[in-house]
Short mmCIF file of C-alpha atoms in Angstrom, two decimals:
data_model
loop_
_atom_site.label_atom_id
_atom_site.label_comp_id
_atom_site.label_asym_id
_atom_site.label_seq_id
_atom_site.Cartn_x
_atom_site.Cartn_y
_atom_site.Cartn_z
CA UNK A 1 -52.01 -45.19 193.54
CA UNK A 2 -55.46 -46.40 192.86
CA UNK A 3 -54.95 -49.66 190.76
CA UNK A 4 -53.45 -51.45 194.26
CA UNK A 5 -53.38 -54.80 191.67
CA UNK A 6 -51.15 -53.60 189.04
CA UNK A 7 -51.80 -54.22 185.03
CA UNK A 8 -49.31 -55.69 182.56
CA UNK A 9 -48.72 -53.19 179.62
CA UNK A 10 -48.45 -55.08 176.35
CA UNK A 11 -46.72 -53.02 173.56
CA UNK A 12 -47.52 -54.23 169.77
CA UNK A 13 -50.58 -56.39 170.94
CA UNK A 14 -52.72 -56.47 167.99
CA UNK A 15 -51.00 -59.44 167.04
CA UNK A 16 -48.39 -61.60 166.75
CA UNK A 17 -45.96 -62.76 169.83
CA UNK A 18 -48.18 -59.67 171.22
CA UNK A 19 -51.49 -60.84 171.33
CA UNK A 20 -50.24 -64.23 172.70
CA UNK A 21 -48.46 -62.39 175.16
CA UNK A 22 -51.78 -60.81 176.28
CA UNK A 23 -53.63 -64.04 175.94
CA UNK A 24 -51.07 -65.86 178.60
CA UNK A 25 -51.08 -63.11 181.19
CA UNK A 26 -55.48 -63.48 180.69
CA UNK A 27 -54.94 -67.04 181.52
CA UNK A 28 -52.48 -66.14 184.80
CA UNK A 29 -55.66 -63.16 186.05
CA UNK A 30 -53.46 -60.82 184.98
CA UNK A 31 -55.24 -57.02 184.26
CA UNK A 32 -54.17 -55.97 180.73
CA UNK A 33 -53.56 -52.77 179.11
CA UNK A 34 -53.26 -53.28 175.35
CA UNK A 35 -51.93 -50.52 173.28
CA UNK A 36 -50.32 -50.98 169.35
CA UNK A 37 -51.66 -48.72 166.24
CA UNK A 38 -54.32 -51.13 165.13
CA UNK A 39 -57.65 -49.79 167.50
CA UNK A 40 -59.86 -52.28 165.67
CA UNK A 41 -57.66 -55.54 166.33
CA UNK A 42 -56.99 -54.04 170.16
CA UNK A 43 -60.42 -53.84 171.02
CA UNK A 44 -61.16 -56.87 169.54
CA UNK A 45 -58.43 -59.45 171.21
CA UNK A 46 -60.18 -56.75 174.44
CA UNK A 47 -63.30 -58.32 173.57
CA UNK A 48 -61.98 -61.89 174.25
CA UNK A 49 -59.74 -61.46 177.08
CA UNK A 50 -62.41 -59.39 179.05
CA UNK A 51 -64.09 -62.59 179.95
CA UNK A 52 -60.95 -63.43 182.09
CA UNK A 53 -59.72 -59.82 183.19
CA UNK A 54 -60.39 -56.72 183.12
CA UNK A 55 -58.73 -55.13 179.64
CA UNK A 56 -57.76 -51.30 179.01
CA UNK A 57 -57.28 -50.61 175.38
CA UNK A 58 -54.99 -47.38 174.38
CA UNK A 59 -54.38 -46.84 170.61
CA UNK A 60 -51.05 -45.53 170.66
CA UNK A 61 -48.35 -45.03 167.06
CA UNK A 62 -44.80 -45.39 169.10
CA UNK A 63 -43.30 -44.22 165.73
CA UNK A 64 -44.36 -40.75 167.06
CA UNK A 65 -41.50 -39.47 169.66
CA UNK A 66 -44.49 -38.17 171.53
CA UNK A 67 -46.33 -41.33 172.18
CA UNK A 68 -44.79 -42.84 175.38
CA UNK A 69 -45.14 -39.76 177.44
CA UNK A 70 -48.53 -39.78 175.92
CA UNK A 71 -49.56 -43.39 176.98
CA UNK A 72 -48.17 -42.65 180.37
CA UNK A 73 -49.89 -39.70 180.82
CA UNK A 74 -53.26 -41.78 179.70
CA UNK A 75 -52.22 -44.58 181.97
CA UNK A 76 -51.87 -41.49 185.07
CA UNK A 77 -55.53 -39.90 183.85
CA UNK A 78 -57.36 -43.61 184.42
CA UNK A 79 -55.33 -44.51 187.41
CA UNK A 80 -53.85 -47.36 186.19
CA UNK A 81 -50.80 -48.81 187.39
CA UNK A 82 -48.05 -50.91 185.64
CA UNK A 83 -46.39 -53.89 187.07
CA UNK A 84 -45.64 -55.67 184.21
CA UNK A 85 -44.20 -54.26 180.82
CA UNK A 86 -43.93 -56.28 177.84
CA UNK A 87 -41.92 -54.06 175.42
CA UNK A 88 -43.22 -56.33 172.09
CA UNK A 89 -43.66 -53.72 169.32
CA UNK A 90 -41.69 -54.06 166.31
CA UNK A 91 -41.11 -54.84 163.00
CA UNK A 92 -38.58 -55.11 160.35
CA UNK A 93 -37.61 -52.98 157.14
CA UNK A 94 -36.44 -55.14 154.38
CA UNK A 95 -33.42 -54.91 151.70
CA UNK A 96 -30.36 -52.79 152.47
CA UNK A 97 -29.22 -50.26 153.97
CA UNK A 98 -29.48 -47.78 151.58
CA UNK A 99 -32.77 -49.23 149.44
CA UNK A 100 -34.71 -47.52 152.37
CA UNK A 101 -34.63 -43.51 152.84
CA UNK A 102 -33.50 -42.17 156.06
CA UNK A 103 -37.27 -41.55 157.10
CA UNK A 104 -37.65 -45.11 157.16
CA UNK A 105 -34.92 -46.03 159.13
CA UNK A 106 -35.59 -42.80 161.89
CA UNK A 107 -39.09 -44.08 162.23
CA UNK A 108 -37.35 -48.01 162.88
CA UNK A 109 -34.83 -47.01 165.78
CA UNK A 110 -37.36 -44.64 167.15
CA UNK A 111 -40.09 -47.54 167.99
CA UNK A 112 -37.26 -50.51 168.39
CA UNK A 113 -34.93 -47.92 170.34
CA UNK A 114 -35.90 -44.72 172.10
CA UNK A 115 -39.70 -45.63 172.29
CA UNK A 116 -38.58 -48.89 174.46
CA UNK A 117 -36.33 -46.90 176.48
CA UNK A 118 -38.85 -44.08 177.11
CA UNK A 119 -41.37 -46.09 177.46
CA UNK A 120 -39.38 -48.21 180.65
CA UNK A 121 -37.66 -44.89 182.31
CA UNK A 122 -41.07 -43.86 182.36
CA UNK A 123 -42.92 -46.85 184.19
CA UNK A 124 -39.96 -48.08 185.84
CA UNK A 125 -41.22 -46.00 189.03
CA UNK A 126 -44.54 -47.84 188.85
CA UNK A 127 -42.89 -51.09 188.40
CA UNK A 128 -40.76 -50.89 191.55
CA UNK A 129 -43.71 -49.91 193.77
CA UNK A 130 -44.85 -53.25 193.57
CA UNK A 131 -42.74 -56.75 195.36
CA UNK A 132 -42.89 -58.41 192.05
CA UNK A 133 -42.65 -56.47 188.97
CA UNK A 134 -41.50 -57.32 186.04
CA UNK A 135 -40.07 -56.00 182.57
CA UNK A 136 -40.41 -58.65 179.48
CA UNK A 137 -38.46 -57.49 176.51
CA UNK A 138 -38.67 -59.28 172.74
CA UNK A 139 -35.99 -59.07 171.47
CA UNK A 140 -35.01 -61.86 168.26
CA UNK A 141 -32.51 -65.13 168.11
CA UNK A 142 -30.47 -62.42 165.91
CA UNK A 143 -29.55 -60.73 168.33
CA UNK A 144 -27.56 -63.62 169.64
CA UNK A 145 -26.00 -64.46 166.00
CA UNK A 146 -23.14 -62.85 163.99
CA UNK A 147 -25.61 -59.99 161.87
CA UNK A 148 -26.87 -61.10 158.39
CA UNK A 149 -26.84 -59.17 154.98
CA UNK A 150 -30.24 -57.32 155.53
CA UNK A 151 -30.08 -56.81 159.19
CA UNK A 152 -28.10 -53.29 159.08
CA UNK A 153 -30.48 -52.04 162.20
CA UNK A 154 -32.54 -54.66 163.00
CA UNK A 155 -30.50 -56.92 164.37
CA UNK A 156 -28.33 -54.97 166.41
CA UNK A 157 -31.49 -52.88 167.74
CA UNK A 158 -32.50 -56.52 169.00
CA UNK A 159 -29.01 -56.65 170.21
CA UNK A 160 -29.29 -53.69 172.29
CA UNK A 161 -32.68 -54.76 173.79
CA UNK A 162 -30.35 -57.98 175.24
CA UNK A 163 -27.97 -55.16 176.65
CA UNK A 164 -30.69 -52.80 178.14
CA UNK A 165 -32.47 -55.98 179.75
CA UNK A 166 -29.18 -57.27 181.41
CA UNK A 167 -28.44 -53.49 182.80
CA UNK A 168 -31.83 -53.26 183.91
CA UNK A 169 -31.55 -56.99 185.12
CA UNK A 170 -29.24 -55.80 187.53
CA UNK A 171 -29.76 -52.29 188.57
CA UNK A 172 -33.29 -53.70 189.71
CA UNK A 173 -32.85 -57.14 191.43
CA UNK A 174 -33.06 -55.83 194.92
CA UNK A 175 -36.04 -54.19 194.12
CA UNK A 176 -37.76 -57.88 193.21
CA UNK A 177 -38.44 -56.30 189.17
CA UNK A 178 -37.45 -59.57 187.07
CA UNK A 179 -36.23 -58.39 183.43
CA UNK A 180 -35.96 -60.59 180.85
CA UNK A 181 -34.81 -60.70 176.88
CA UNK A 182 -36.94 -62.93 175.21
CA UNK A 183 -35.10 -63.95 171.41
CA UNK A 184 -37.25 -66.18 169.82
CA UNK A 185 -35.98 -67.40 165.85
CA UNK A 186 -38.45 -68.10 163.27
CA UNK A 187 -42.04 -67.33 164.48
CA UNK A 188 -45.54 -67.51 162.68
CA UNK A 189 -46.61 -64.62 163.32
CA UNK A 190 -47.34 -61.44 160.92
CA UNK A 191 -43.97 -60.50 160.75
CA UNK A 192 -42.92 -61.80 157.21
CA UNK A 193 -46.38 -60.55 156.00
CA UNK A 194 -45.54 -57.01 156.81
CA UNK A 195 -42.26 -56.80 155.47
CA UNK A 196 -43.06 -58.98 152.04
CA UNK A 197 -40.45 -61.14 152.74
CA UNK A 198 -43.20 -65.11 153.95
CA UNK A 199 -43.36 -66.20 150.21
CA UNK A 200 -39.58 -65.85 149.98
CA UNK A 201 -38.31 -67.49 152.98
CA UNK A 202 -36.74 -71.09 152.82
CA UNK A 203 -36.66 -72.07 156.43
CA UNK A 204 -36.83 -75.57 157.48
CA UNK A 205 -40.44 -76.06 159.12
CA UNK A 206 -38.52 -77.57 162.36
CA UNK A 207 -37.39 -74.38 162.92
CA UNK A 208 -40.41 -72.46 163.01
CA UNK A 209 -41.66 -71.46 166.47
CA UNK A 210 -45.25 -70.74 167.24
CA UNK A 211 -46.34 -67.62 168.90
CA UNK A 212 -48.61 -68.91 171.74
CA UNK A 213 -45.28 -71.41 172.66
CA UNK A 214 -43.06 -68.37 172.69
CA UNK A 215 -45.03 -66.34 174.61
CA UNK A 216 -45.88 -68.67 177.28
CA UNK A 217 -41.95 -69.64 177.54
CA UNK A 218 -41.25 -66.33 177.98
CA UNK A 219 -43.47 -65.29 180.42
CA UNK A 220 -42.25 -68.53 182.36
CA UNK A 221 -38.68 -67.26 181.77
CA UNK A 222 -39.05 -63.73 183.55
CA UNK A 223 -41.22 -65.40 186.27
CA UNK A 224 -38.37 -67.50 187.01
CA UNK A 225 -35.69 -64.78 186.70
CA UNK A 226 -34.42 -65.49 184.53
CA UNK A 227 -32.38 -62.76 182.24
CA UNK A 228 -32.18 -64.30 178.97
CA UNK A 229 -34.96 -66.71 177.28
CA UNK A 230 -34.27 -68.30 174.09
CA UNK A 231 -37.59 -70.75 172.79
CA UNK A 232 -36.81 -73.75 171.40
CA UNK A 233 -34.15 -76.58 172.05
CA UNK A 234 -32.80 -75.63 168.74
CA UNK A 235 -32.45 -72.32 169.14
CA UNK A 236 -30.94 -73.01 172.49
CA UNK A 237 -28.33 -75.91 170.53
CA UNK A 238 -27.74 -73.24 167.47
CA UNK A 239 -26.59 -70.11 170.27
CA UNK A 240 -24.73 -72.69 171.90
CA UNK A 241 -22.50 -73.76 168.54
CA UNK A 242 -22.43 -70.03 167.48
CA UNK A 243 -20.48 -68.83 171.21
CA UNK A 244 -17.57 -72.06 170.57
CA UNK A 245 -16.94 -70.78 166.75
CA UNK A 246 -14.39 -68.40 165.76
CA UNK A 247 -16.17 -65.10 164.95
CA UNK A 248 -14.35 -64.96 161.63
CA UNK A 249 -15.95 -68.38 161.16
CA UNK A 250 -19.32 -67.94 162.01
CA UNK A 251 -19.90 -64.80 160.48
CA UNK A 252 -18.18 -66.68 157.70
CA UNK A 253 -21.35 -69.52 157.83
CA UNK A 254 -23.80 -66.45 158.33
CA UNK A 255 -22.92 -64.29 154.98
CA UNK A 256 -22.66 -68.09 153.14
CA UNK A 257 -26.60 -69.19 154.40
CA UNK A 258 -28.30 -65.64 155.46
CA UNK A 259 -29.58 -65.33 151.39
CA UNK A 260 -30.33 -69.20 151.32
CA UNK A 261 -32.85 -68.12 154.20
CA UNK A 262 -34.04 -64.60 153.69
CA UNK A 263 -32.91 -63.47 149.95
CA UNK A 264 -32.26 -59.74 150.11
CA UNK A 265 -32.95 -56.86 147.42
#
């Protein structure tokens, strides 16, 4: 192994909960590797951070069922080691189920799903070789919520990132790796931009999170070791309601407000 230090590996870093990820790990003299689709945003959040660490940038399209072993095999070629993984990248495809064609929704699961998994099985080696590695996974509040009209993959892709970060949780604990499922709600971020849906969202302000805050809560979250981080006293107040409700009930409450917040198609 030549990188004896270890990098974090930030997945979906051009912007967002991403680049604030990267930005907090700067602050803590963490070594970076930045990778989303967007080379001209990587290299210039690379720009900024280098005054802190050192920053490796890797354009990488996780859409592509070839990319992870890809990245890895880029990571191996510049001896570069992972210790940290932040599994960020993501996105969401609005309307229905069936307004989208099935390319659409292959190309979702692949970079929510099998590109996280991949991605993990492949570093998890790396990861272990070190007395304090750690796996960060964002997944969303709605995976922790009864799913809304509109979320036919989204949410329970989240859902399954809480799963896969519990498993891993455990499998790894005597091996010091700290995983953690980070479900932020409402964050401004580009999110809503890339699916359409800012302009239409009626969300009460108090619930809106902001990126740098989630990302640094996060971070402080796996640190700790703890499995499951949810930002925001709200949030944490809202989950806590949702668990004591009948599920009849609360998915009851979800199909009467889920339009009042995000209207679909």
């Amino acid at each position: 192994m030549h990188d004896t230090r270890g990098h974090a590996l930030v997945t979906g870093a051009s912007s967002g909960i991403g680049a604030e990820i990267a930005r907090e790990y700067a602050r803590r003299g963490v070594p970076l590797v930045l990778t989303a689709r967007r080379l001209d945003r990587l290299e210039a959040l690379a720009t900024e951070l280098r005054a802190r660490v050192p920053v490796e940038v890797i354009a990488a399209d996780l859409s592509d069922p070839a990319a992870p072993a890809a990245l890895v095999d880029t990571l191996d070629a510049r001896g570069i080691a992972i210790r940290i993984l932040a599994n960020n990248a993501g996105y969401g495809v609005p309307g229905r189920y069936l307004k989208n064609d099935w390319r659409t929704h292959a190309q979702f699961q692949q970079v929510m799903v099998a590109a996280v998994a991949e991605l993990t099985w492949r570093l998890l080696p790396s990861i272990r070789r070190f007395d304090d590695g750690r796996i960060l996974n964002v997944a969303s509040f709605a995976a922790l919520m009864p799913s809304a009209d509109g979320q036919t993959l989204y949410a329970p892709a989240k859902a399954w990132l809480v799963k896969f970060s519990e498993s891993l949780a455990m499998e790894n604990v005597d091996r010091g790796v700290h995983v953690t499922a980070l479900c932020p709600g409402f964050t401004y971020s580009e999110f809503h931009d890339v699916t359409g849906t800012r302009g239409k969202m009626r969300v009460s302000p108090k619930l809106w999170l902001d990126a740098m805050d989630v990302a640094r809560e996060g971070i402080d979250a796996n640190e700790r070791g703890d499995v499951l981080a949810v930002p925001g006293w709200r949030y944490r107040m809202l989950g806590t309601l949702v668990k004591l409700l009948p599920h009849r009930a609360a998915m009851a409450l979800m199909a009467r407000n889920s339009r009042k917040v995000r209207p679909v198609d």
